[in-house]
mmCIF file of C-alpha atoms in Angstrom:
data_model
loop_
_atom_site.group_PDB
_atom_site.id
_atom_site.type_symbol
_atom_site.label_atom_id
_atom_site.label_comp_id
_atom_site.label_asym_id
_atom_site.label_seq_id
_atom_site.Cartn_x
_atom_site.Cartn_y
_atom_site.Cartn_z
ATOM 1 C CA UNK A 2 4.923 -34.262 -46.885
ATOM 2 C CA UNK A 3 4.742 -32.597 -43.638
ATOM 3 C CA UNK A 4 5.304 -28.850 -43.122
ATOM 4 C CA UNK A 5 7.356 -27.897 -40.526
ATOM 5 C CA UNK A 6 4.003 -26.488 -38.817
ATOM 6 C CA UNK A 7 2.915 -29.825 -38.213
ATOM 7 C CA UNK A 8 6.163 -30.803 -37.233
ATOM 8 C CA UNK A 9 6.086 -28.263 -34.565
ATOM 9 C CA UNK A 10 3.011 -28.984 -33.452
ATOM 10 C CA UNK A 11 3.772 -33.215 -33.373
ATOM 11 C CA UNK A 12 6.655 -32.019 -31.253
ATOM 12 C CA UNK A 13 4.683 -29.916 -29.018
ATOM 13 C CA UNK A 14 2.265 -32.794 -28.173
ATOM 14 C CA UNK A 15 5.282 -34.618 -27.491
ATOM 15 C CA UNK A 16 6.688 -32.374 -24.808
ATOM 16 C CA UNK A 17 3.868 -31.280 -23.332
ATOM 17 C CA UNK A 18 2.036 -34.225 -22.919
ATOM 18 C CA UNK A 19 3.952 -37.172 -22.931
ATOM 19 C CA UNK A 20 5.905 -38.627 -20.212
ATOM 20 C CA UNK A 21 8.873 -38.997 -22.023
ATOM 21 C CA UNK A 22 9.638 -35.583 -22.187
ATOM 22 C CA UNK A 23 9.233 -34.979 -18.759
ATOM 23 C CA UNK A 24 8.309 -31.973 -18.656
ATOM 24 C CA UNK A 25 4.401 -32.217 -19.066
ATOM 25 C CA UNK A 26 2.032 -31.948 -15.734
ATOM 26 C CA UNK A 27 -2.040 -32.553 -15.100
ATOM 27 C CA UNK A 28 -4.443 -29.782 -15.470
ATOM 28 C CA UNK A 29 -7.721 -29.469 -15.014
ATOM 29 C CA UNK A 30 -9.665 -26.804 -17.023
ATOM 30 C CA UNK A 31 -13.486 -26.211 -16.130
ATOM 31 C CA UNK A 32 -15.254 -23.624 -18.924
ATOM 32 C CA UNK A 33 -17.595 -21.114 -17.615
ATOM 33 C CA UNK A 34 -20.365 -24.064 -18.311
ATOM 34 C CA UNK A 35 -18.998 -26.559 -15.459
ATOM 35 C CA UNK A 36 -17.448 -29.420 -18.264
ATOM 36 C CA UNK A 37 -14.543 -30.065 -16.828
ATOM 37 C CA UNK A 38 -11.454 -31.747 -18.473
ATOM 38 C CA UNK A 39 -9.928 -34.797 -17.372
ATOM 39 C CA UNK A 40 -7.100 -36.288 -18.336
ATOM 40 C CA UNK A 41 -5.325 -33.421 -20.004
ATOM 41 C CA UNK A 42 -1.991 -32.121 -20.060
ATOM 42 C CA UNK A 43 0.267 -29.465 -20.579
ATOM 43 C CA UNK A 44 2.648 -27.013 -18.581
ATOM 44 C CA UNK A 45 2.240 -24.671 -15.680
ATOM 45 C CA UNK A 46 4.341 -22.205 -13.561
ATOM 46 C CA UNK A 47 3.878 -20.735 -10.246
ATOM 47 C CA UNK A 48 6.278 -18.145 -9.307
ATOM 48 C CA UNK A 49 7.354 -14.926 -7.255
ATOM 49 C CA UNK A 50 7.222 -11.821 -9.013
ATOM 50 C CA UNK A 51 8.504 -8.492 -7.991
ATOM 51 C CA UNK A 52 6.086 -5.723 -9.000
ATOM 52 C CA UNK A 53 5.896 -2.027 -8.823
ATOM 53 C CA UNK A 54 3.141 -0.693 -7.847
ATOM 54 C CA UNK A 55 4.416 3.097 -8.828
ATOM 55 C CA UNK A 56 4.354 3.593 -5.021
ATOM 56 C CA UNK A 57 7.498 3.918 -4.873
ATOM 57 C CA UNK A 58 7.732 1.178 -3.368
ATOM 58 C CA UNK A 59 8.596 -2.746 -4.646
ATOM 59 C CA UNK A 60 6.699 -5.210 -3.434
ATOM 60 C CA UNK A 61 6.325 -9.390 -3.865
ATOM 61 C CA UNK A 62 3.531 -11.084 -6.670
ATOM 62 C CA UNK A 63 2.712 -13.916 -7.897
ATOM 63 C CA UNK A 64 2.141 -15.140 -10.949
ATOM 64 C CA UNK A 65 0.763 -18.556 -12.206
ATOM 65 C CA UNK A 66 0.484 -19.494 -16.104
ATOM 66 C CA UNK A 67 -0.672 -22.530 -18.248
ATOM 67 C CA UNK A 68 0.393 -23.928 -21.490
ATOM 68 C CA UNK A 69 -2.027 -25.805 -23.254
ATOM 69 C CA UNK A 70 -2.346 -28.168 -27.109
ATOM 70 C CA UNK A 71 -5.422 -26.706 -28.007
ATOM 71 C CA UNK A 72 -6.353 -29.982 -30.249
ATOM 72 C CA UNK A 73 -5.774 -31.157 -26.589
ATOM 73 C CA UNK A 74 -8.907 -28.717 -25.698
ATOM 74 C CA UNK A 75 -10.834 -29.502 -28.335
ATOM 75 C CA UNK A 76 -10.331 -33.104 -28.110
ATOM 76 C CA UNK A 77 -11.871 -33.178 -24.751
ATOM 77 C CA UNK A 78 -14.578 -30.625 -25.676
ATOM 78 C CA UNK A 79 -13.320 -27.142 -24.695
ATOM 79 C CA UNK A 80 -12.648 -24.323 -26.680
ATOM 80 C CA UNK A 81 -9.838 -21.855 -25.918
ATOM 81 C CA UNK A 82 -10.027 -20.686 -22.497
ATOM 82 C CA UNK A 83 -11.005 -16.850 -22.294
ATOM 83 C CA UNK A 84 -10.466 -13.997 -19.746
ATOM 84 C CA UNK A 85 -13.892 -13.272 -18.223
ATOM 85 C CA UNK A 86 -14.470 -10.080 -17.183
ATOM 86 C CA UNK A 87 -18.625 -9.998 -17.110
ATOM 87 C CA UNK A 88 -18.866 -10.496 -13.372
ATOM 88 C CA UNK A 89 -22.670 -11.964 -14.179
ATOM 89 C CA UNK A 90 -20.278 -15.143 -15.956
ATOM 90 C CA UNK A 91 -18.299 -17.627 -14.635
ATOM 91 C CA UNK A 92 -14.881 -18.038 -15.631
ATOM 92 C CA UNK A 93 -12.838 -19.801 -16.753
ATOM 93 C CA UNK A 94 -10.741 -22.324 -14.445
ATOM 94 C CA UNK A 95 -7.754 -23.675 -13.974
ATOM 95 C CA UNK A 96 -6.521 -25.825 -11.150
ATOM 96 C CA UNK A 97 -3.409 -28.043 -10.724
ATOM 97 C CA UNK A 98 -0.659 -28.863 -8.201
ATOM 98 C CA UNK A 99 2.296 -27.447 -6.706
ATOM 99 C CA UNK A 100 6.002 -29.613 -6.161
ATOM 100 C CA UNK A 101 4.731 -30.399 -3.518
ATOM 101 C CA UNK A 102 0.655 -31.589 -4.094
ATOM 102 C CA UNK A 103 -0.665 -29.053 -2.738
ATOM 103 C CA UNK A 104 -3.687 -27.902 -4.936
ATOM 104 C CA UNK A 105 -4.583 -24.371 -6.238
ATOM 105 C CA UNK A 106 -7.170 -23.175 -8.274
ATOM 106 C CA UNK A 107 -7.268 -20.132 -10.189
ATOM 107 C CA UNK A 108 -9.125 -18.250 -12.741
ATOM 108 C CA UNK A 109 -7.727 -17.575 -16.498
ATOM 109 C CA UNK A 110 -7.301 -14.119 -16.359
ATOM 110 C CA UNK A 111 -5.713 -13.348 -19.745
ATOM 111 C CA UNK A 112 -5.080 -16.069 -22.670
ATOM 112 C CA UNK A 113 -2.679 -15.791 -25.119
ATOM 113 C CA UNK A 114 -3.292 -18.355 -28.051
ATOM 114 C CA UNK A 115 -0.844 -19.100 -30.772
ATOM 115 C CA UNK A 116 -3.437 -20.556 -33.293
ATOM 116 C CA UNK A 117 0.002 -20.763 -36.106
ATOM 117 C CA UNK A 118 1.109 -23.776 -33.718
ATOM 118 C CA UNK A 119 -1.655 -24.488 -32.049
ATOM 119 C CA UNK A 120 -1.468 -23.984 -28.186
ATOM 120 C CA UNK A 121 -2.503 -21.376 -25.703
ATOM 121 C CA UNK A 122 -0.474 -19.350 -22.775
ATOM 122 C CA UNK A 123 -3.174 -18.408 -20.002
ATOM 123 C CA UNK A 124 -2.165 -16.196 -17.332
ATOM 124 C CA UNK A 125 -4.210 -16.914 -14.228
ATOM 125 C CA UNK A 126 -5.228 -15.381 -10.814
ATOM 126 C CA UNK A 127 -6.075 -16.827 -7.985
ATOM 127 C CA UNK A 128 -9.465 -17.649 -7.656
ATOM 128 C CA UNK A 129 -12.162 -19.311 -4.524
ATOM 129 C CA UNK A 130 -14.006 -21.591 -6.219
ATOM 130 C CA UNK B 24 30.945 22.268 20.785
ATOM 131 C CA UNK B 25 27.560 21.328 21.263
ATOM 132 C CA UNK B 26 27.267 20.929 24.984
ATOM 133 C CA UNK B 27 23.626 19.098 24.978
ATOM 134 C CA UNK B 28 23.058 15.101 23.954
ATOM 135 C CA UNK B 29 20.032 15.509 20.480
ATOM 136 C CA UNK B 30 18.658 12.838 22.307
ATOM 137 C CA UNK B 31 14.651 13.383 21.118
ATOM 138 C CA UNK B 32 12.707 12.733 17.895
ATOM 139 C CA UNK B 33 12.015 15.656 15.896
ATOM 140 C CA UNK B 34 8.584 17.202 15.337
ATOM 141 C CA UNK B 35 8.426 15.709 11.606
ATOM 142 C CA UNK B 36 9.098 11.890 13.501
ATOM 143 C CA UNK B 37 6.906 13.015 16.195
ATOM 144 C CA UNK B 38 3.728 14.299 13.283
ATOM 145 C CA UNK B 39 4.370 11.174 11.435
ATOM 146 C CA UNK B 40 4.049 8.582 14.457
ATOM 147 C CA UNK B 41 0.924 10.373 15.659
ATOM 148 C CA UNK B 42 -0.964 10.483 12.333
ATOM 149 C CA UNK B 43 -0.166 6.631 12.044
ATOM 150 C CA UNK B 44 -1.233 6.413 16.162
ATOM 151 C CA UNK B 45 -4.892 8.507 14.897
ATOM 152 C CA UNK B 46 -5.121 6.034 12.489
ATOM 153 C CA UNK B 47 -4.611 2.857 14.436
ATOM 154 C CA UNK B 48 -6.896 4.248 17.134
ATOM 155 C CA UNK B 49 -9.561 5.743 15.436
ATOM 156 C CA UNK B 50 -9.881 2.529 12.964
ATOM 157 C CA UNK B 51 -10.361 0.270 15.987
ATOM 158 C CA UNK B 52 -13.256 2.842 17.230
ATOM 159 C CA UNK B 53 -14.917 2.775 13.868
ATOM 160 C CA UNK B 54 -14.966 -1.095 13.971
ATOM 161 C CA UNK B 55 -16.193 -0.843 17.915
ATOM 162 C CA UNK B 56 -19.236 1.200 16.464
ATOM 163 C CA UNK B 57 -19.786 -0.057 13.172
ATOM 164 C CA UNK B 58 -20.395 -3.253 15.431
ATOM 165 C CA UNK B 59 -22.432 -1.230 18.163
ATOM 166 C CA UNK B 60 -24.849 -0.566 14.478
ATOM 167 C CA UNK B 61 -25.024 -4.504 13.574
ATOM 168 C CA UNK B 62 -22.479 -3.830 10.565
ATOM 169 C CA UNK B 63 -19.719 -6.257 9.350
ATOM 170 C CA UNK B 64 -16.389 -4.439 11.386
ATOM 171 C CA UNK B 65 -14.763 -5.338 9.277
ATOM 172 C CA UNK B 66 -15.205 -3.431 6.616
ATOM 173 C CA UNK B 67 -13.950 -0.669 8.787
ATOM 174 C CA UNK B 68 -10.607 -2.384 9.559
ATOM 175 C CA UNK B 69 -7.009 -1.318 8.394
ATOM 176 C CA UNK B 70 -3.695 -2.164 9.039
ATOM 177 C CA UNK B 71 -1.031 0.591 10.005
ATOM 178 C CA UNK B 72 2.468 0.079 9.352
ATOM 179 C CA UNK B 73 4.893 3.398 9.274
ATOM 180 C CA UNK B 74 7.603 3.432 6.725
ATOM 181 C CA UNK B 75 6.987 0.125 5.608
ATOM 182 C CA UNK B 76 9.225 -1.425 2.458
ATOM 183 C CA UNK B 77 7.519 -4.316 1.570
ATOM 184 C CA UNK B 78 3.931 -4.153 3.549
ATOM 185 C CA UNK B 79 2.305 -5.577 0.684
ATOM 186 C CA UNK B 80 4.669 -9.283 1.758
ATOM 187 C CA UNK B 81 1.327 -10.157 3.670
ATOM 188 C CA UNK B 82 -1.055 -10.434 0.577
ATOM 189 C CA UNK B 83 1.498 -13.156 -1.165
ATOM 190 C CA UNK B 84 1.081 -15.948 1.193
ATOM 191 C CA UNK B 85 -2.046 -18.399 1.325
ATOM 192 C CA UNK B 86 -3.861 -17.724 4.917
ATOM 193 C CA UNK B 87 -3.977 -13.711 4.748
ATOM 194 C CA UNK B 88 -5.578 -11.233 6.483
ATOM 195 C CA UNK B 89 -7.385 -9.247 3.356
ATOM 196 C CA UNK B 90 -8.159 -6.054 5.397
ATOM 197 C CA UNK B 91 -6.316 -2.962 3.650
ATOM 198 C CA UNK B 92 -2.689 -2.047 4.519
ATOM 199 C CA UNK B 93 -1.916 1.918 5.196
ATOM 200 C CA UNK B 94 1.693 2.753 5.151
ATOM 201 C CA UNK B 95 2.529 5.739 7.014
ATOM 202 C CA UNK B 96 6.002 7.741 5.567
ATOM 203 C CA UNK B 97 7.242 11.202 5.491
ATOM 204 C CA UNK B 98 8.618 12.573 2.282
ATOM 205 C CA UNK B 99 9.495 15.877 2.580
ATOM 206 C CA UNK B 100 10.177 19.472 4.252
ATOM 207 C CA UNK B 101 10.284 23.046 3.335
ATOM 208 C CA UNK B 102 11.383 25.689 5.736
ATOM 209 C CA UNK B 103 9.925 29.055 5.088
ATOM 210 C CA UNK B 104 12.860 31.228 5.837
ATOM 211 C CA UNK B 105 10.660 34.923 6.673
ATOM 212 C CA UNK B 106 8.391 33.092 9.355
ATOM 213 C CA UNK B 107 11.532 31.658 11.239
ATOM 214 C CA UNK B 108 14.615 33.057 13.231
ATOM 215 C CA UNK B 109 18.106 31.656 12.463
ATOM 216 C CA UNK B 110 18.767 31.089 16.216
ATOM 217 C CA UNK B 111 16.118 28.698 17.173
ATOM 218 C CA UNK B 112 13.013 28.214 14.878
ATOM 219 C CA UNK B 113 12.639 27.047 11.662
ATOM 220 C CA UNK B 114 9.056 27.190 10.078
ATOM 221 C CA UNK B 115 8.560 23.927 8.231
ATOM 222 C CA UNK B 116 5.846 22.668 5.650
ATOM 223 C CA UNK B 117 6.056 19.273 5.314
ATOM 224 C CA UNK B 118 4.548 16.414 3.002
ATOM 225 C CA UNK B 119 3.342 12.571 4.382
ATOM 226 C CA UNK B 120 1.982 10.247 2.534
ATOM 227 C CA UNK B 121 -0.154 7.859 3.223
ATOM 228 C CA UNK B 122 -0.487 4.430 0.505
ATOM 229 C CA UNK B 123 -3.489 3.035 0.955
ATOM 230 C CA UNK B 124 -2.994 -0.934 -0.787
ATOM 231 C CA UNK B 125 -6.162 -2.593 -1.308
ATOM 232 C CA UNK B 126 -6.440 -6.443 -2.177
ATOM 233 C CA UNK B 127 -8.927 -8.036 -4.463
ATOM 234 C CA UNK B 128 -9.141 -12.424 -4.790
ATOM 235 C CA UNK B 129 -11.722 -13.652 -7.527
ATOM 236 C CA UNK B 130 -14.662 -16.019 -6.227
ATOM 237 C CA UNK B 131 -17.162 -17.696 -7.371
ATOM 238 C CA UNK B 132 -20.893 -16.348 -6.688
ATOM 239 C CA UNK B 133 -22.750 -18.676 -5.375
ATOM 240 C CA UNK B 134 -26.012 -16.276 -6.938
ATOM 241 C CA UNK B 135 -24.219 -16.578 -10.544
ATOM 242 C CA UNK B 136 -21.527 -15.283 -11.888
ATOM 243 C CA UNK B 137 -18.182 -14.270 -9.943
ATOM 244 C CA UNK B 138 -16.474 -11.474 -8.244
ATOM 245 C CA UNK B 139 -14.006 -9.829 -9.695
ATOM 246 C CA UNK B 140 -10.626 -9.821 -8.133
ATOM 247 C CA UNK B 141 -9.717 -6.556 -9.843
ATOM 248 C CA UNK B 142 -13.002 -4.400 -8.968
ATOM 249 C CA UNK B 143 -12.730 -5.916 -5.334
ATOM 250 C CA UNK B 144 -8.787 -4.536 -4.823
ATOM 251 C CA UNK B 145 -10.114 -1.182 -6.280
ATOM 252 C CA UNK B 146 -13.326 -1.136 -3.556
ATOM 253 C CA UNK B 147 -11.108 -2.124 -1.367
ATOM 254 C CA UNK B 148 -8.898 0.392 -1.447
ATOM 255 C CA UNK B 149 -11.344 3.258 -2.310
ATOM 256 C CA UNK B 150 -12.675 1.859 0.654
ATOM 257 C CA UNK B 151 -9.676 2.136 3.042
ATOM 258 C CA UNK B 152 -8.862 6.240 0.992
ATOM 259 C CA UNK B 153 -12.340 6.999 2.382
ATOM 260 C CA UNK B 154 -11.516 6.282 6.654
ATOM 261 C CA UNK B 155 -8.268 7.717 6.173
ATOM 262 C CA UNK B 156 -9.639 10.973 4.781
ATOM 263 C CA UNK B 157 -12.687 11.686 7.229
ATOM 264 C CA UNK B 158 -10.453 10.407 10.250
ATOM 265 C CA UNK B 159 -7.516 12.522 9.611
ATOM 266 C CA UNK B 160 -9.672 15.646 8.350
ATOM 267 C CA UNK B 161 -12.145 14.956 10.893
ATOM 268 C CA UNK B 162 -12.815 18.045 13.646
ATOM 269 C CA UNK B 163 -11.188 16.613 15.826
ATOM 270 C CA UNK B 164 -7.896 16.415 14.706
ATOM 271 C CA UNK B 165 -7.406 19.868 13.136
ATOM 272 C CA UNK B 166 -3.998 19.422 14.555
ATOM 273 C CA UNK B 167 -3.217 15.913 14.900
ATOM 274 C CA UNK B 168 -3.373 15.926 18.297
ATOM 275 C CA UNK B 169 -0.557 18.061 18.398
ATOM 276 C CA UNK B 170 -1.648 21.843 18.971
ATOM 277 C CA UNK B 171 1.495 23.752 19.715
ATOM 278 C CA UNK B 172 2.672 22.143 16.925
ATOM 279 C CA UNK B 173 0.505 21.606 14.353
ATOM 280 C CA UNK B 174 -0.674 25.115 12.960
ATOM 281 C CA UNK B 175 -2.477 23.099 10.252
ATOM 282 C CA UNK B 176 -2.411 20.275 8.200
ATOM 283 C CA UNK B 177 -4.767 19.592 4.925
ATOM 284 C CA UNK B 178 -4.837 16.961 1.713
ATOM 285 C CA UNK B 179 -2.919 18.059 -0.999
ATOM 286 C CA UNK B 180 -3.513 14.914 -3.818
ATOM 287 C CA UNK B 181 -5.056 11.657 -3.837
ATOM 288 C CA UNK B 182 -3.392 9.386 -6.706
ATOM 289 C CA UNK B 183 -4.212 6.305 -7.448
ATOM 290 C CA UNK B 184 -1.742 4.111 -8.879
ATOM 291 C CA UNK B 185 -2.660 0.281 -11.358
ATOM 292 C CA UNK B 186 0.138 -2.361 -10.848
ATOM 293 C CA UNK B 187 1.870 -3.487 -13.765
ATOM 294 C CA UNK B 188 -0.215 -5.085 -16.742
ATOM 295 C CA UNK B 189 2.027 -6.658 -19.017
ATOM 296 C CA UNK B 190 2.835 -9.398 -17.099
ATOM 297 C CA UNK B 191 -0.481 -9.455 -14.520
ATOM 298 C CA UNK B 192 0.542 -10.662 -11.051
ATOM 299 C CA UNK B 193 -1.935 -13.912 -9.431
ATOM 300 C CA UNK B 194 -3.469 -11.510 -6.984
ATOM 301 C CA UNK B 195 -5.290 -8.502 -7.986
ATOM 302 C CA UNK B 196 -3.602 -4.970 -6.339
ATOM 303 C CA UNK B 197 -4.780 -1.247 -6.325
ATOM 304 C CA UNK B 198 -2.934 1.156 -4.562
ATOM 305 C CA UNK B 199 -3.449 4.786 -3.877
ATOM 306 C CA UNK B 200 -1.767 7.508 -2.140
ATOM 307 C CA UNK B 201 -2.829 10.824 -0.014
ATOM 308 C CA UNK B 202 -0.322 13.251 0.130
ATOM 309 C CA UNK B 203 -0.999 15.102 3.421
ATOM 310 C CA UNK B 204 0.455 18.467 3.998
ATOM 311 C CA UNK B 205 1.254 19.586 7.300
ATOM 312 C CA UNK B 206 2.804 22.970 8.779
ATOM 313 C CA UNK B 207 5.135 22.621 12.075
ATOM 314 C CA UNK B 208 7.991 23.958 13.730
ATOM 315 C CA UNK B 209 10.698 22.880 14.397
ATOM 316 C CA UNK B 210 13.586 23.392 16.970
ATOM 317 C CA UNK B 211 17.291 23.185 17.035
ATOM 318 C CA UNK B 212 20.123 23.079 20.120
ATOM 319 C CA UNK B 213 20.419 26.365 22.163
ATOM 320 C CA UNK B 214 23.444 27.901 23.992
ATOM 321 C CA UNK B 215 22.667 27.559 27.122
ATOM 322 C CA UNK B 216 24.288 30.618 28.552
ATOM 323 C CA UNK B 217 26.045 30.988 32.319
ATOM 324 C CA UNK B 218 24.961 33.865 34.687
ATOM 325 C CA UNK B 219 27.648 36.267 35.764
ATOM 326 C CA UNK B 220 25.656 38.567 37.818
ATOM 327 C CA UNK B 221 22.453 40.307 38.587
ATOM 328 C CA UNK B 222 21.098 43.484 37.464
ATOM 329 C CA UNK B 223 18.429 45.127 39.038
ATOM 330 C CA UNK B 224 17.118 48.199 37.529
ATOM 331 C CA UNK B 225 14.369 50.964 38.220
ATOM 332 C CA UNK B 226 12.780 53.391 35.965
ATOM 333 C CA UNK B 227 11.648 56.941 37.473
ATOM 334 C CA UNK B 228 9.984 59.245 35.499
ATOM 335 C CA UNK B 229 10.609 62.620 37.745
ATOM 336 C CA UNK B 230 8.287 65.690 38.204
ATOM 337 C CA UNK B 231 9.420 67.109 35.675
ATOM 338 C CA UNK B 232 9.426 64.392 33.600
ATOM 339 C CA UNK B 233 12.551 63.501 33.253
ATOM 340 C CA UNK B 234 13.239 60.131 32.632
ATOM 341 C CA UNK B 235 16.299 58.798 35.715
ATOM 342 C CA UNK B 236 17.482 55.296 35.834
ATOM 343 C CA UNK B 237 18.213 53.341 39.051
ATOM 344 C CA UNK B 238 20.929 50.790 38.987
ATOM 345 C CA UNK B 239 21.857 48.528 41.572
ATOM 346 C CA UNK B 240 24.644 46.102 40.933
ATOM 347 C CA UNK B 241 24.930 43.017 43.543
ATOM 348 C CA UNK B 242 28.198 41.565 42.953
ATOM 349 C CA UNK B 243 30.892 39.791 45.947
ATOM 350 C CA UNK B 244 34.328 42.139 45.398
#
């Protein structure tokens, strides 16, 4: 008997990784050892936002995120991405194109895995490779 | 009615512009000195603005100048009644806020590991703040180059601002504020009187000590 979570996981795979749902986007994830994913799909976002740095003057900012199924990462031999604060180590790197084909590289600043249904949402920050 | 056009800047505006001009001039000079000392002049570079609401927009785009931004803006004036007069001069103490925005971008370190953007942003912000405070409190600018208008300046406080952390932005920013108190006078328009008559008076002490006054009235009947 298939449980509700199994069903959600299956739907996630359909929505995030198949071209039938139309939402998938090619994403490259590189772990701190330098191992990079190939053929990985997920959801990506890169939008402007408004930030208040508490100086009384609102400033423009940019927020980028990716969402990937944990099982898709595992299948490629990768773990769950996470923010690496120790600057003696290499960070997790995420690369994807915008809708116009321009490639952007980011560092994983924060990851929020949902192990219940099996996906990880990563908040990104600009990175110069 | 006031008979003359009020076509001037108040002293608080002049002081704000002067602070920005001093910073721009001295930052350029520091870069020249750094070059002469065989150091990277970009470490002494600041971009100066006055009364700008969104200087950070510049950091949003890929091809950017990553040097810290400085925004000089005027916050408030308190007037000292005991040192002012009701006719012409108002003794003032104003607060200028000098906001310094530091930017940092995480980057690969070829020697190993990586450079953390949040740390770089804080260090860039503090480097800018250090320059600003040292320039404005240098002995050369005791009166901000406006002796006769400014009677003193002193930092009131330094505060750092952390950007919103819940929705972490792609770019790392740290802002700090140097609040600079400046003492000065503000002046207001005066009534221009018409001359009615000239009067000449001589005051004389007589030999017996009596005070005598002789007045001449030069008028046309």
